[in-house]
Structures are given as C-alpha cells and as structure tokens.
Amino acid sequence: MELIEINARLRDIGIGVNDEQVVHVALFSLPSDYSNLRTSYNATESKWDLNKLISICVDEEDRIKKEKEPTKAVNLVEKPKWKEQNKLKLKKTTNTKVSGKPADSKAAKPFKFKFTFARR
C-alpha cells in the first residue's frame, strides 16, 4: 500500500512509474511465505494491475494464516481384537474342567473353619 501511495505522489509531481513496475517491486518485496504467489505471477501470461495484486495478496495471506493455525489432533486408539480374544480364551480354559463342566471356583466355595480344642 505504501508503494501505491508513493507512486501517486510521484505522479502528482510528474515522475511516477507505471503500474506494472509497481506490481513487480511489490511482489518481490513480499516475505518468503509468498514465494508461491511470485511463481504463479511469473508463470502467467497476463500482467496484474494493482487492484488484482491487492486482492490476490489478501487471499494468500488468509491461506498462510490457516496453514499456521495449530491443528488439534486426536488419536483414537482401539484395543487390538486379538488381545480381547486371548482374554476370552484364558477365561474359558481356567473355569472349565477337562470334562467340559465348569469348575468350582475358590470364590464360590464358602470358607470352612476347623476348630481344634487343646485339652490340658
């Protein structure tokens, strides 16, 4: 924008430069983040005027801001199915007898006390 204002002042005096030169100087004074914009300008056959350059620079600036925004990544991790299958197999093998009937677990049996009395 400063280049446009300076060029307007110079034109008032009578020594201004043409718009194509201002566009060229403005493009090559942009930071390195705008290198894609420079490349596309050099690749096109048509030359841009000042208004088109400003609108394209605004679009490019928005794109650069979106790229620099921190992204929120979420890792969704699921337990592997083979681990669940192994646990099921272990439960089946520990709770069954050889005959195929469920074994009595220790938690299911009531605890029995055996009392002995010592005589003196």
Short mmCIF file of N, CA and C in Angstrom, two decimals:
data_model
loop_
_atom_site.label_atom_id
_atom_site.label_comp_id
_atom_site.label_asym_id
_atom_site.label_seq_id
_atom_site.Cartn_x
_atom_site.Cartn_y
_atom_site.Cartn_z
N MET A 1 0.82 -1.18 0.00
CA MET A 1 0.00 0.00 0.00
C MET A 1 0.87 1.26 0.00
N GLU A 2 2.01 1.16 0.69
CA GLU A 2 2.91 2.33 0.72
C GLU A 2 3.45 2.63 -0.67
N LEU A 3 3.74 1.56 -1.41
CA LEU A 3 4.27 1.77 -2.76
C LEU A 3 3.25 2.49 -3.64
N ILE A 4 1.99 2.16 -3.48
CA ILE A 4 0.95 2.81 -4.28
C ILE A 4 0.86 4.29 -3.91
N GLU A 5 0.93 4.58 -2.61
CA GLU A 5 0.87 5.98 -2.17
C GLU A 5 2.08 6.77 -2.66
N ILE A 6 3.26 6.16 -2.59
CA ILE A 6 4.47 6.84 -3.07
C ILE A 6 4.38 7.10 -4.56
N ASN A 7 3.90 6.10 -5.30
CA ASN A 7 3.76 6.26 -6.75
C ASN A 7 2.74 7.36 -7.08
N ALA A 8 1.67 7.45 -6.30
CA ALA A 8 0.67 8.51 -6.53
C ALA A 8 1.27 9.89 -6.30
N ARG A 9 2.09 10.03 -5.28
CA ARG A 9 2.76 11.31 -5.01
C ARG A 9 3.73 11.67 -6.14
N LEU A 10 4.46 10.64 -6.60
CA LEU A 10 5.41 10.90 -7.69
C LEU A 10 4.68 11.28 -8.98
N ARG A 11 3.51 10.69 -9.21
CA ARG A 11 2.74 11.05 -10.41
C ARG A 11 2.25 12.50 -10.34
N ASP A 12 1.92 12.93 -9.13
CA ASP A 12 1.49 14.33 -8.98
C ASP A 12 2.62 15.28 -9.38
N ILE A 13 3.83 14.88 -9.07
CA ILE A 13 4.99 15.70 -9.43
C ILE A 13 5.30 15.56 -10.92
N GLY A 14 4.97 14.39 -11.48
CA GLY A 14 5.21 14.17 -12.90
C GLY A 14 6.32 13.16 -13.16
N ILE A 15 6.80 12.45 -12.14
CA ILE A 15 7.86 11.47 -12.36
C ILE A 15 7.47 10.07 -11.84
N GLY A 16 6.21 9.73 -11.88
CA GLY A 16 5.74 8.43 -11.41
C GLY A 16 6.13 7.31 -12.36
N VAL A 17 6.07 6.08 -11.86
CA VAL A 17 6.37 4.90 -12.68
C VAL A 17 5.05 4.22 -13.04
N ASN A 18 5.09 3.36 -14.05
CA ASN A 18 3.85 2.70 -14.46
C ASN A 18 3.47 1.58 -13.46
N ASP A 19 2.23 1.15 -13.54
CA ASP A 19 1.68 0.20 -12.56
C ASP A 19 2.36 -1.17 -12.63
N GLU A 20 2.77 -1.61 -13.79
CA GLU A 20 3.43 -2.92 -13.92
C GLU A 20 4.72 -2.95 -13.11
N GLN A 21 5.45 -1.86 -13.10
CA GLN A 21 6.68 -1.82 -12.32
C GLN A 21 6.39 -1.82 -10.82
N VAL A 22 5.34 -1.14 -10.42
CA VAL A 22 4.96 -1.13 -9.00
C VAL A 22 4.55 -2.53 -8.56
N VAL A 23 3.79 -3.22 -9.40
CA VAL A 23 3.38 -4.60 -9.09
C VAL A 23 4.60 -5.49 -8.95
N HIS A 24 5.55 -5.36 -9.87
CA HIS A 24 6.77 -6.16 -9.84
C HIS A 24 7.56 -5.91 -8.56
N VAL A 25 7.75 -4.66 -8.21
CA VAL A 25 8.51 -4.31 -7.00
C VAL A 25 7.76 -4.80 -5.75
N ALA A 26 6.45 -4.64 -5.75
CA ALA A 26 5.65 -5.08 -4.59
C ALA A 26 5.73 -6.59 -4.40
N LEU A 27 5.65 -7.34 -5.50
CA LEU A 27 5.71 -8.80 -5.40
C LEU A 27 7.05 -9.27 -4.84
N PHE A 28 8.11 -8.68 -5.30
CA PHE A 28 9.42 -9.15 -4.88
C PHE A 28 9.89 -8.53 -3.57
N SER A 29 9.07 -7.68 -2.98
CA SER A 29 9.37 -7.18 -1.64
C SER A 29 8.57 -7.94 -0.57
N LEU A 30 7.74 -8.88 -0.99
CA LEU A 30 6.96 -9.68 -0.05
C LEU A 30 7.87 -10.69 0.66
N PRO A 31 7.49 -11.14 1.86
CA PRO A 31 8.28 -12.15 2.58
C PRO A 31 8.33 -13.48 1.83
N SER A 32 9.19 -14.36 2.28
CA SER A 32 9.39 -15.65 1.60
C SER A 32 8.15 -16.54 1.68
N ASP A 33 7.23 -16.26 2.59
CA ASP A 33 5.99 -17.04 2.66
C ASP A 33 5.16 -16.92 1.38
N TYR A 34 5.37 -15.86 0.64
CA TYR A 34 4.60 -15.59 -0.58
C TYR A 34 5.33 -16.07 -1.84
N SER A 35 6.25 -17.02 -1.69
CA SER A 35 7.01 -17.49 -2.85
C SER A 35 6.10 -18.15 -3.89
N ASN A 36 5.04 -18.82 -3.45
CA ASN A 36 4.10 -19.43 -4.40
C ASN A 36 3.42 -18.37 -5.25
N LEU A 37 3.13 -17.24 -4.65
CA LEU A 37 2.49 -16.14 -5.36
C LEU A 37 3.43 -15.58 -6.43
N ARG A 38 4.69 -15.45 -6.09
CA ARG A 38 5.68 -14.96 -7.07
C ARG A 38 5.78 -15.91 -8.25
N THR A 39 5.82 -17.19 -7.95
CA THR A 39 5.94 -18.20 -9.01
C THR A 39 4.73 -18.16 -9.93
N SER A 40 3.55 -18.05 -9.36
CA SER A 40 2.35 -18.02 -10.22
C SER A 40 2.30 -16.73 -11.04
N TYR A 41 2.80 -15.63 -10.50
CA TYR A 41 2.84 -14.38 -11.26
C TYR A 41 3.78 -14.52 -12.46
N ASN A 42 4.94 -15.12 -12.23
CA ASN A 42 5.90 -15.30 -13.32
C ASN A 42 5.40 -16.30 -14.36
N ALA A 43 4.57 -17.25 -13.96
CA ALA A 43 4.10 -18.28 -14.89
C ALA A 43 2.93 -17.80 -15.75
N THR A 44 2.22 -16.78 -15.32
CA THR A 44 1.05 -16.33 -16.09
C THR A 44 1.47 -15.41 -17.23
N GLU A 45 0.70 -15.47 -18.28
CA GLU A 45 0.96 -14.61 -19.44
C GLU A 45 0.49 -13.18 -19.19
N SER A 46 -0.64 -13.05 -18.53
CA SER A 46 -1.20 -11.70 -18.31
C SER A 46 -0.53 -11.05 -17.10
N LYS A 47 -0.45 -9.75 -17.15
CA LYS A 47 0.13 -9.00 -16.05
C LYS A 47 -0.98 -8.48 -15.16
N TRP A 48 -0.72 -8.40 -13.88
CA TRP A 48 -1.71 -7.98 -12.91
C TRP A 48 -1.68 -6.46 -12.73
N ASP A 49 -2.85 -5.90 -12.46
CA ASP A 49 -2.88 -4.48 -12.09
C ASP A 49 -2.82 -4.40 -10.55
N LEU A 50 -2.80 -3.21 -10.02
CA LEU A 50 -2.62 -3.03 -8.58
C LEU A 50 -3.79 -3.59 -7.77
N ASN A 51 -5.00 -3.40 -8.24
CA ASN A 51 -6.17 -3.91 -7.51
C ASN A 51 -6.19 -5.43 -7.46
N LYS A 52 -5.83 -6.06 -8.58
CA LYS A 52 -5.79 -7.52 -8.61
C LYS A 52 -4.68 -8.03 -7.70
N LEU A 53 -3.54 -7.36 -7.67
CA LEU A 53 -2.44 -7.76 -6.79
C LEU A 53 -2.87 -7.69 -5.33
N ILE A 54 -3.56 -6.63 -4.96
CA ILE A 54 -4.01 -6.49 -3.57
C ILE A 54 -4.98 -7.61 -3.20
N SER A 55 -5.93 -7.90 -4.06
CA SER A 55 -6.90 -8.96 -3.75
C SER A 55 -6.24 -10.33 -3.67
N ILE A 56 -5.28 -10.59 -4.55
CA ILE A 56 -4.58 -11.88 -4.53
C ILE A 56 -3.72 -11.99 -3.28
N CYS A 57 -3.08 -10.90 -2.88
CA CYS A 57 -2.25 -10.91 -1.66
C CYS A 57 -3.10 -11.15 -0.42
N VAL A 58 -4.29 -10.59 -0.38
CA VAL A 58 -5.19 -10.82 0.76
C VAL A 58 -5.59 -12.29 0.83
N ASP A 59 -5.92 -12.89 -0.30
CA ASP A 59 -6.27 -14.31 -0.33
C ASP A 59 -5.10 -15.17 0.11
N GLU A 60 -3.92 -14.83 -0.36
CA GLU A 60 -2.72 -15.58 0.00
C GLU A 60 -2.42 -15.45 1.50
N GLU A 61 -2.63 -14.27 2.03
CA GLU A 61 -2.40 -14.05 3.46
C GLU A 61 -3.36 -14.89 4.30
N ASP A 62 -4.61 -14.99 3.88
CA ASP A 62 -5.58 -15.83 4.58
C ASP A 62 -5.16 -17.30 4.53
N ARG A 63 -4.67 -17.73 3.38
CA ARG A 63 -4.22 -19.12 3.24
C ARG A 63 -3.04 -19.40 4.15
N ILE A 64 -2.11 -18.47 4.23
CA ILE A 64 -0.93 -18.65 5.08
C ILE A 64 -1.34 -18.70 6.55
N LYS A 65 -2.28 -17.86 6.95
CA LYS A 65 -2.75 -17.86 8.34
C LYS A 65 -3.41 -19.19 8.69
N LYS A 66 -4.18 -19.74 7.76
CA LYS A 66 -4.83 -21.02 8.02
C LYS A 66 -3.80 -22.14 8.16
N GLU A 67 -2.73 -22.07 7.39
CA GLU A 67 -1.70 -23.10 7.48
C GLU A 67 -0.96 -23.03 8.81
N LYS A 68 -0.80 -21.84 9.34
CA LYS A 68 -0.04 -21.68 10.58
C LYS A 68 -0.86 -21.92 11.83
N GLU A 69 -2.17 -22.03 11.71
CA GLU A 69 -3.01 -22.29 12.87
C GLU A 69 -2.67 -23.67 13.42
N PRO A 70 -2.60 -23.76 14.74
CA PRO A 70 -2.32 -25.08 15.31
C PRO A 70 -3.50 -26.02 15.09
N THR A 71 -3.20 -27.21 14.71
CA THR A 71 -4.25 -28.18 14.48
C THR A 71 -4.45 -29.01 15.75
N LYS A 72 -5.64 -29.44 15.94
CA LYS A 72 -5.95 -30.26 17.10
C LYS A 72 -6.05 -31.70 16.62
N ALA A 73 -5.10 -32.49 17.04
CA ALA A 73 -5.08 -33.88 16.62
C ALA A 73 -5.59 -34.76 17.75
N VAL A 74 -6.36 -35.73 17.39
CA VAL A 74 -6.89 -36.68 18.36
C VAL A 74 -6.51 -38.07 17.88
N ASN A 75 -5.86 -38.81 18.75
CA ASN A 75 -5.52 -40.18 18.43
C ASN A 75 -6.55 -41.09 19.07
N LEU A 76 -7.28 -41.78 18.27
CA LEU A 76 -8.25 -42.73 18.77
C LEU A 76 -7.63 -44.12 18.65
N VAL A 77 -7.36 -44.71 19.78
CA VAL A 77 -6.68 -45.99 19.80
C VAL A 77 -7.66 -47.03 20.33
N GLU A 78 -7.79 -48.08 19.58
CA GLU A 78 -8.68 -49.15 19.97
C GLU A 78 -7.85 -50.34 20.41
N LYS A 79 -8.33 -51.03 21.41
CA LYS A 79 -7.61 -52.20 21.88
C LYS A 79 -7.64 -53.26 20.78
N PRO A 80 -6.50 -53.86 20.49
CA PRO A 80 -6.48 -54.87 19.43
C PRO A 80 -7.43 -56.03 19.75
N LYS A 81 -8.08 -56.52 18.74
CA LYS A 81 -9.06 -57.58 18.93
C LYS A 81 -8.41 -58.88 19.38
N TRP A 82 -7.18 -59.12 18.97
CA TRP A 82 -6.53 -60.37 19.34
C TRP A 82 -6.28 -60.42 20.84
N LYS A 83 -6.10 -59.28 21.50
CA LYS A 83 -5.92 -59.28 22.95
C LYS A 83 -7.22 -59.66 23.64
N GLU A 84 -8.33 -59.15 23.15
CA GLU A 84 -9.63 -59.49 23.73
C GLU A 84 -9.92 -60.97 23.54
N GLN A 85 -9.57 -61.51 22.39
CA GLN A 85 -9.82 -62.92 22.12
C GLN A 85 -8.97 -63.79 23.04
N ASN A 86 -7.71 -63.38 23.29
CA ASN A 86 -6.86 -64.14 24.18
C ASN A 86 -7.41 -64.15 25.60
N LYS A 87 -7.95 -63.02 26.06
CA LYS A 87 -8.52 -62.97 27.40
C LYS A 87 -9.73 -63.89 27.51
N LEU A 88 -10.55 -63.94 26.47
CA LEU A 88 -11.71 -64.82 26.48
C LEU A 88 -11.27 -66.28 26.51
N LYS A 89 -10.23 -66.62 25.78
CA LYS A 89 -9.72 -67.98 25.76
C LYS A 89 -9.19 -68.36 27.13
N LEU A 90 -8.47 -67.45 27.78
CA LEU A 90 -7.94 -67.73 29.11
C LEU A 90 -9.06 -67.94 30.11
N LYS A 91 -10.11 -67.15 30.05
CA LYS A 91 -11.22 -67.31 30.97
C LYS A 91 -11.91 -68.65 30.75
N LYS A 92 -12.06 -69.05 29.51
CA LYS A 92 -12.72 -70.31 29.21
C LYS A 92 -11.89 -71.48 29.71
N THR A 93 -10.58 -71.44 29.54
CA THR A 93 -9.74 -72.56 29.92
C THR A 93 -9.56 -72.64 31.43
N THR A 94 -9.55 -71.57 32.15
CA THR A 94 -9.34 -71.62 33.60
C THR A 94 -10.60 -72.00 34.35
N ASN A 95 -11.76 -71.77 33.81
CA ASN A 95 -13.00 -72.05 34.51
C ASN A 95 -13.64 -73.38 34.12
N THR A 96 -13.02 -74.15 33.28
CA THR A 96 -13.63 -75.42 32.87
C THR A 96 -12.71 -76.57 33.23
N LYS A 97 -13.32 -77.70 33.57
CA LYS A 97 -12.57 -78.93 33.82
C LYS A 97 -12.33 -79.63 32.49
N VAL A 98 -11.65 -80.72 32.55
CA VAL A 98 -11.38 -81.49 31.34
C VAL A 98 -12.69 -82.04 30.78
N SER A 99 -13.62 -82.35 31.62
CA SER A 99 -14.88 -82.92 31.14
C SER A 99 -15.76 -81.89 30.45
N GLY A 100 -15.42 -80.61 30.57
CA GLY A 100 -16.19 -79.58 29.90
C GLY A 100 -17.17 -78.88 30.81
N LYS A 101 -17.31 -79.37 32.06
CA LYS A 101 -18.21 -78.72 33.00
C LYS A 101 -17.45 -77.63 33.74
N PRO A 102 -18.13 -76.58 34.11
CA PRO A 102 -17.42 -75.51 34.82
C PRO A 102 -16.90 -75.98 36.16
N ALA A 103 -15.69 -75.56 36.47
CA ALA A 103 -15.06 -75.93 37.73
C ALA A 103 -15.56 -75.02 38.83
N ASP A 104 -15.54 -75.55 40.04
CA ASP A 104 -15.93 -74.73 41.17
C ASP A 104 -14.78 -73.77 41.47
N SER A 105 -15.08 -72.54 41.45
CA SER A 105 -14.04 -71.57 41.73
C SER A 105 -13.89 -71.41 43.23
N LYS A 106 -12.75 -70.92 43.66
CA LYS A 106 -12.48 -70.75 45.08
C LYS A 106 -13.39 -69.71 45.70
N ALA A 107 -13.77 -68.73 44.93
CA ALA A 107 -14.64 -67.69 45.45
C ALA A 107 -16.05 -68.22 45.70
N ALA A 108 -16.46 -69.24 44.98
CA ALA A 108 -17.80 -69.78 45.12
C ALA A 108 -17.91 -70.68 46.36
N LYS A 109 -16.81 -71.31 46.80
CA LYS A 109 -16.85 -72.19 47.96
C LYS A 109 -16.82 -71.36 49.23
N PRO A 110 -17.67 -71.69 50.18
CA PRO A 110 -17.59 -70.99 51.47
C PRO A 110 -16.37 -71.47 52.24
N PHE A 111 -15.79 -70.57 52.98
CA PHE A 111 -14.60 -70.91 53.75
C PHE A 111 -15.03 -71.62 55.03
N LYS A 112 -14.47 -72.79 55.28
CA LYS A 112 -14.85 -73.57 56.46
C LYS A 112 -13.72 -73.51 57.47
N PHE A 113 -14.11 -73.25 58.71
CA PHE A 113 -13.14 -73.22 59.80
C PHE A 113 -13.12 -74.59 60.47
N LYS A 114 -11.95 -74.99 60.85
CA LYS A 114 -11.83 -76.23 61.60
C LYS A 114 -11.33 -75.86 62.98
N PHE A 115 -12.13 -76.16 63.97
CA PHE A 115 -11.77 -75.81 65.34
C PHE A 115 -11.18 -77.03 66.02
N THR A 116 -10.08 -76.81 66.64
CA THR A 116 -9.49 -77.86 67.48
C THR A 116 -9.32 -77.30 68.88
N PHE A 117 -9.69 -78.08 69.85
CA PHE A 117 -9.55 -77.64 71.23
C PHE A 117 -8.43 -78.44 71.88
N ALA A 118 -7.57 -77.75 72.49
CA ALA A 118 -6.46 -78.41 73.19
C ALA A 118 -6.88 -78.66 74.63
N ARG A 119 -6.66 -79.90 75.11
CA ARG A 119 -7.01 -80.25 76.48
C ARG A 119 -5.76 -80.19 77.32
N ARG A 120 -5.91 -79.72 78.55
CA ARG A 120 -4.78 -79.66 79.45
C ARG A 120 -4.94 -80.58 80.57
#
